[in-house]
Short mmCIF file of C-alpha atoms in Angstrom, two decimals:
data_model
loop_
_atom_site.label_atom_id
_atom_site.label_comp_id
_atom_site.label_asym_id
_atom_site.label_seq_id
_atom_site.Cartn_x
_atom_site.Cartn_y
_atom_site.Cartn_z
CA MET A 699 -0.32 0.33 0.03
CA PRO A 700 1.40 3.98 -0.69
CA GLN A 701 0.47 4.64 2.47
CA ASP A 702 2.86 1.74 4.01
CA LYS A 703 4.97 2.74 1.83
CA THR A 704 5.02 6.35 2.77
CA ARG A 705 5.23 4.94 6.55
CA LEU A 706 7.48 3.09 6.11
CA ASN A 707 9.89 5.86 4.95
CA ASN A 708 9.33 8.23 7.27
CA LEU A 709 10.43 5.80 9.94
CA THR A 710 13.90 4.72 8.22
CA SER A 711 14.93 8.99 7.83
CA GLN A 712 13.73 8.87 11.56
CA ILE A 713 16.31 5.97 12.57
CA LYS A 714 19.01 7.94 10.54
CA GLU A 715 19.07 10.46 12.42
CA GLU A 716 18.57 9.25 15.66
CA ILE A 717 21.93 7.24 14.79
CA LYS A 718 23.14 10.37 13.48
CA LYS A 719 22.34 12.02 16.79
CA LEU A 720 23.64 9.22 18.82
CA LYS A 721 27.01 9.22 17.05
CA ASN A 722 27.30 12.79 17.32
CA TYR A 723 26.74 12.75 20.93
CA THR A 724 29.06 9.80 20.90
CA ILE A 725 31.98 11.30 19.77
CA SER A 726 31.32 14.86 21.36
CA GLU A 727 31.46 12.30 24.58
CA PHE A 728 34.89 10.71 23.67
CA LEU A 729 36.45 14.30 23.24
CA ARG A 730 35.26 15.46 26.19
CA GLU A 731 37.37 12.85 27.85
CA LEU A 732 40.29 13.21 26.05
CA THR A 733 43.71 14.85 28.71
CA ASN A 734 47.23 14.92 28.04
CA ASP A 735 47.98 13.78 30.66
CA SER A 736 48.58 10.16 32.85
CA SER A 737 44.75 11.19 34.27
CA THR A 738 43.53 8.50 30.76
CA GLU A 739 47.03 7.50 30.31
CA TYR A 740 47.55 10.03 27.76
CA ALA A 741 44.70 9.50 25.34
CA LEU A 742 44.53 12.22 23.36
CA TRP A 743 48.22 11.90 22.02
CA LYS A 744 47.23 8.41 21.46
CA THR A 745 44.45 9.30 19.32
CA THR A 746 46.15 12.19 17.62
CA LYS A 747 48.21 9.94 16.67
CA ASN A 748 45.75 6.85 15.30
CA LEU A 749 44.37 9.84 13.35
CA LYS A 750 47.71 10.40 11.57
CA ARG A 751 48.21 6.60 10.35
CA PRO A 752 47.34 6.22 6.89
CA ILE A 753 44.77 4.24 6.08
CA MET A 754 45.74 0.46 5.73
CA GLN A 755 43.37 -0.93 2.33
CA THR A 756 43.02 -4.67 1.81
CA PRO A 757 43.14 -5.10 -1.87
CA PRO A 758 43.03 -8.52 -3.54
CA ILE A 759 45.98 -10.59 -4.56
CA LYS A 760 46.41 -11.57 -8.43
CA ASN A 761 47.33 -15.43 -9.16
CA MET A 762 49.85 -16.78 -11.06
CA ASP A 763 47.52 -16.93 -13.67
CA GLY A 764 45.74 -14.35 -13.44
CA SER A 765 43.05 -14.80 -10.90
CA TRP A 766 42.25 -12.59 -7.75
CA THR A 767 42.07 -13.76 -4.37
CA ARG A 768 39.47 -11.94 -2.49
CA ASN A 769 38.32 -13.38 0.95
CA ASN A 770 41.68 -13.91 3.29
CA GLU A 771 41.86 -17.53 3.56
CA GLN A 772 42.71 -17.27 -0.80
CA LYS A 773 44.99 -14.12 0.20
CA ALA A 774 46.69 -16.84 3.19
CA LEU A 775 47.92 -19.53 0.56
CA ARG A 776 48.36 -16.95 -2.28
CA PHE A 777 50.66 -15.53 0.42
CA ALA A 778 52.11 -19.21 1.91
CA GLU A 779 52.57 -20.14 -1.62
CA HIS A 780 54.90 -17.45 -3.02
CA LEU A 781 56.60 -17.29 0.45
CA GLU A 782 57.20 -21.09 0.29
CA ASN A 783 59.15 -20.54 -2.86
CA ILE A 784 61.28 -17.66 -1.84
CA PHE A 785 62.19 -18.88 1.54
CA GLN A 786 64.36 -22.39 0.06
CA PRO A 787 66.82 -24.01 2.54
CA ASN A 788 70.52 -23.17 0.49
CA THR A 789 72.44 -25.67 -0.56
CA THR A 790 75.48 -23.77 -0.89
CA GLU A 791 78.52 -25.08 1.33
CA SER A 792 79.88 -21.76 3.04
CA THR A 793 83.91 -21.93 2.81
CA GLU A 794 83.94 -19.49 5.92
CA VAL A 795 83.38 -22.27 8.97
CA GLN A 796 86.11 -23.27 11.04
CA PRO A 797 85.98 -27.29 11.49
CA ASP A 798 89.33 -26.99 13.85
CA VAL A 799 87.57 -24.56 16.19
CA ILE A 800 83.59 -26.22 16.37
CA ARG A 801 85.08 -29.78 17.18
CA GLN A 802 86.30 -28.28 19.88
CA GLY A 803 83.46 -29.94 22.07
CA SER A 804 80.02 -28.60 23.64
CA VAL A 805 80.12 -26.22 26.26
CA GLU A 806 77.71 -25.96 28.64
CA ILE A 807 75.40 -23.30 29.02
CA PRO A 808 75.53 -21.76 32.56
CA LEU A 809 71.92 -22.31 33.90
CA ILE A 810 69.45 -19.21 34.87
CA SER A 811 67.52 -18.25 38.52
CA PRO A 812 64.35 -16.82 38.87
CA ALA A 813 65.86 -13.13 39.93
CA GLU A 814 67.36 -13.28 36.36
CA VAL A 815 64.39 -14.06 34.61
CA LYS A 816 62.24 -11.38 36.39
CA ARG A 817 65.11 -8.88 35.62
CA GLU A 818 64.96 -9.41 32.16
CA ILE A 819 61.10 -9.58 31.77
CA LYS A 820 61.18 -6.23 33.74
CA THR A 821 64.04 -4.33 31.67
CA ASN A 822 64.50 -5.92 27.98
CA ILE A 823 60.35 -7.03 27.45
CA ASN A 824 58.23 -4.65 26.03
CA PRO A 825 54.66 -4.46 27.05
CA LYS A 826 53.51 -2.51 23.79
CA LYS A 827 54.60 -5.50 21.28
CA SER A 828 52.30 -7.66 18.59
CA PRO A 829 52.17 -10.70 20.59
CA GLY A 830 52.38 -14.44 18.64
CA PHE A 831 49.63 -16.53 17.37
CA ASP A 832 49.20 -17.72 21.79
CA LEU A 833 48.03 -13.63 21.59
CA SER A 834 50.14 -13.46 24.97
CA THR A 835 51.67 -10.24 25.14
CA GLY A 836 54.96 -8.61 27.82
CA GLN A 837 53.03 -7.10 29.91
CA ILE A 838 51.23 -10.39 30.74
CA LEU A 839 54.54 -11.58 32.00
CA LYS A 840 55.38 -8.31 33.75
CA GLU A 841 52.48 -9.41 36.09
CA LEU A 842 53.10 -12.84 36.83
CA PRO A 843 53.75 -13.93 40.03
CA ARG A 844 56.95 -15.85 41.72
CA LYS A 845 55.73 -19.27 41.68
CA PHE A 846 55.24 -19.33 37.92
CA LEU A 847 58.40 -17.24 37.49
CA THR A 848 59.94 -19.60 39.04
CA LYS A 849 58.34 -22.62 37.06
CA LEU A 850 59.55 -20.37 33.70
CA THR A 851 62.58 -20.35 34.73
CA ASN A 852 62.62 -24.48 35.06
CA LEU A 853 61.14 -25.07 32.13
CA ILE A 854 63.67 -22.80 30.53
CA ASN A 855 67.00 -24.63 32.13
CA THR A 856 65.16 -27.69 31.29
CA SER A 857 65.30 -26.67 27.51
CA PHE A 858 69.04 -25.13 28.05
CA CYS A 859 70.26 -28.47 29.09
CA LEU A 860 68.49 -31.02 26.74
CA LYS A 861 69.25 -28.50 23.61
CA TYR A 862 65.47 -28.46 22.98
CA VAL A 863 62.98 -25.22 21.93
CA PRO A 864 59.91 -26.12 23.08
CA GLN A 865 57.54 -26.52 18.83
CA LEU A 866 54.57 -24.65 20.17
CA TRP A 867 57.65 -21.37 21.01
CA LYS A 868 58.82 -21.40 17.15
CA VAL A 869 55.89 -21.43 15.87
CA ALA A 870 55.67 -17.81 13.94
CA GLU A 871 52.66 -15.74 12.88
CA VAL A 872 53.49 -14.37 10.03
CA VAL A 873 51.85 -10.41 8.90
CA MET A 874 52.36 -9.43 5.99
CA ILE A 875 53.25 -5.55 5.55
CA PRO A 876 52.91 -3.74 2.05
CA LYS A 877 55.61 -1.81 0.82
CA PRO A 878 55.75 1.62 0.06
CA GLY A 879 55.25 2.64 -3.69
CA LYS A 880 54.24 -1.01 -4.45
CA PRO A 881 51.05 -2.31 -6.70
CA PRO A 882 49.05 -3.78 -3.68
CA HIS A 883 47.92 -6.29 -5.79
CA GLU A 884 50.94 -8.38 -6.23
CA THR A 885 52.32 -10.82 -3.37
CA THR A 886 56.26 -9.40 -4.42
CA SER A 887 55.02 -5.38 -2.94
CA TYR A 888 54.99 -7.06 0.91
CA ARG A 889 57.89 -8.43 3.39
CA PRO A 890 56.60 -10.25 6.08
CA ILE A 891 57.54 -9.89 9.52
CA SER A 892 57.56 -13.24 12.14
CA LEU A 893 55.73 -12.96 15.26
CA LEU A 894 56.63 -15.37 17.72
CA PRO A 895 55.39 -15.86 20.96
CA ILE A 896 56.87 -13.59 24.47
CA MET A 897 57.95 -16.88 26.11
CA SER A 898 60.29 -17.63 22.72
CA THR A 899 61.59 -13.98 22.80
CA LEU A 900 62.54 -14.33 26.46
CA LEU A 901 64.14 -17.55 25.74
CA GLU A 902 66.15 -15.96 22.77
CA LYS A 903 67.28 -13.18 25.15
CA LEU A 904 68.51 -15.00 27.98
CA LEU A 905 69.79 -17.59 25.29
CA LEU A 906 71.96 -14.31 23.68
CA GLN A 907 73.44 -12.98 27.05
CA ARG A 908 75.24 -16.85 27.23
CA LEU A 909 76.31 -17.35 23.96
CA LYS A 910 77.84 -14.00 23.42
CA PRO A 911 80.90 -15.01 25.39
CA ILE A 912 81.91 -18.52 24.20
CA ILE A 913 81.60 -16.79 20.49
CA GLU A 914 83.67 -14.15 21.19
CA GLY A 915 86.11 -16.47 23.57
CA LYS A 916 86.15 -19.07 20.33
CA ASN A 917 86.10 -16.40 17.81
CA LEU A 918 83.66 -18.35 15.90
CA ILE A 919 82.46 -15.29 13.79
CA PRO A 920 84.48 -14.07 11.00
CA ASP A 921 85.89 -10.68 11.77
CA HIS A 922 84.44 -9.68 8.43
CA GLN A 923 80.88 -10.09 9.28
CA PHE A 924 79.49 -7.59 10.66
CA GLU A 925 75.12 -8.51 11.52
CA PHE A 926 74.30 -9.54 14.66
CA ARG A 927 77.12 -8.43 16.24
CA HIS A 928 77.18 -5.65 18.85
CA GLN A 929 78.56 -1.83 17.68
CA ASN A 930 78.95 -3.03 14.08
CA SER A 931 76.61 -1.35 11.75
CA THR A 932 76.81 -1.39 7.74
CA ILE A 933 79.17 2.28 7.92
CA ASP A 934 81.20 -0.01 9.43
CA GLN A 935 81.33 -2.79 6.94
CA VAL A 936 81.60 0.73 4.17
CA HIS A 937 84.45 1.73 6.03
CA ARG A 938 85.96 -2.24 5.75
CA ILE A 939 85.17 -2.41 1.81
CA THR A 940 86.96 1.26 0.52
CA ASN A 941 90.04 0.76 3.22
CA ILE A 942 91.45 -2.67 1.26
CA ILE A 943 90.44 -0.94 -2.28
CA GLN A 944 92.66 1.91 -1.35
CA GLN A 945 95.06 -0.38 0.37
CA SER A 946 95.27 -2.70 -2.88
CA LEU A 947 95.40 0.38 -4.73
#
């Protein structure tokens, strides 16, 4: 009936108007409560930072056959196929290995204490870092009671003794980040980052503190390798190369 159609249109307009008023009221209340001090955890600066971030689009990804992947599952499979083709085991034999040093025998890794675990969590675990697949954050570790820290210490020491890392701690959640200025529909326009569980990050930090003295004492890293070495940057590597060229000339 025409009367019902007119009444429906009027009610629809009224609902849209009420929704608009509710949104404006909600935004006004939200803006009114923003402050730049610790009373709201500096909500004003956080909101400003979020507003200045670029809006991330989720375009479809192009397949090898020219078709398009549109939903998240299809995109994940396409990215998995792309990463599998790129990250292949390196079968070439390196000439930089020092067998005489490596054959000297294994070295016992010193065990850790609950106090060291607590100190490492307090100083070197970022509570704002994105979590892994288990959704455990650094803030959770900082709130753990003493009893759990003792259990965690026993677990890490067991891992050191057995030379074994739990399988779940090696599962990474891979997030694809678009490269600026690249076509968003190509898989090559994305770079992967791996988000490991926070327990795995803690284990790596504690293990690194014990491996560095052993590696430096046995000279297991060649002098011309600058990656993963403290106080060695790419600029230092450039200086080394230019110095070799100058001496050769």
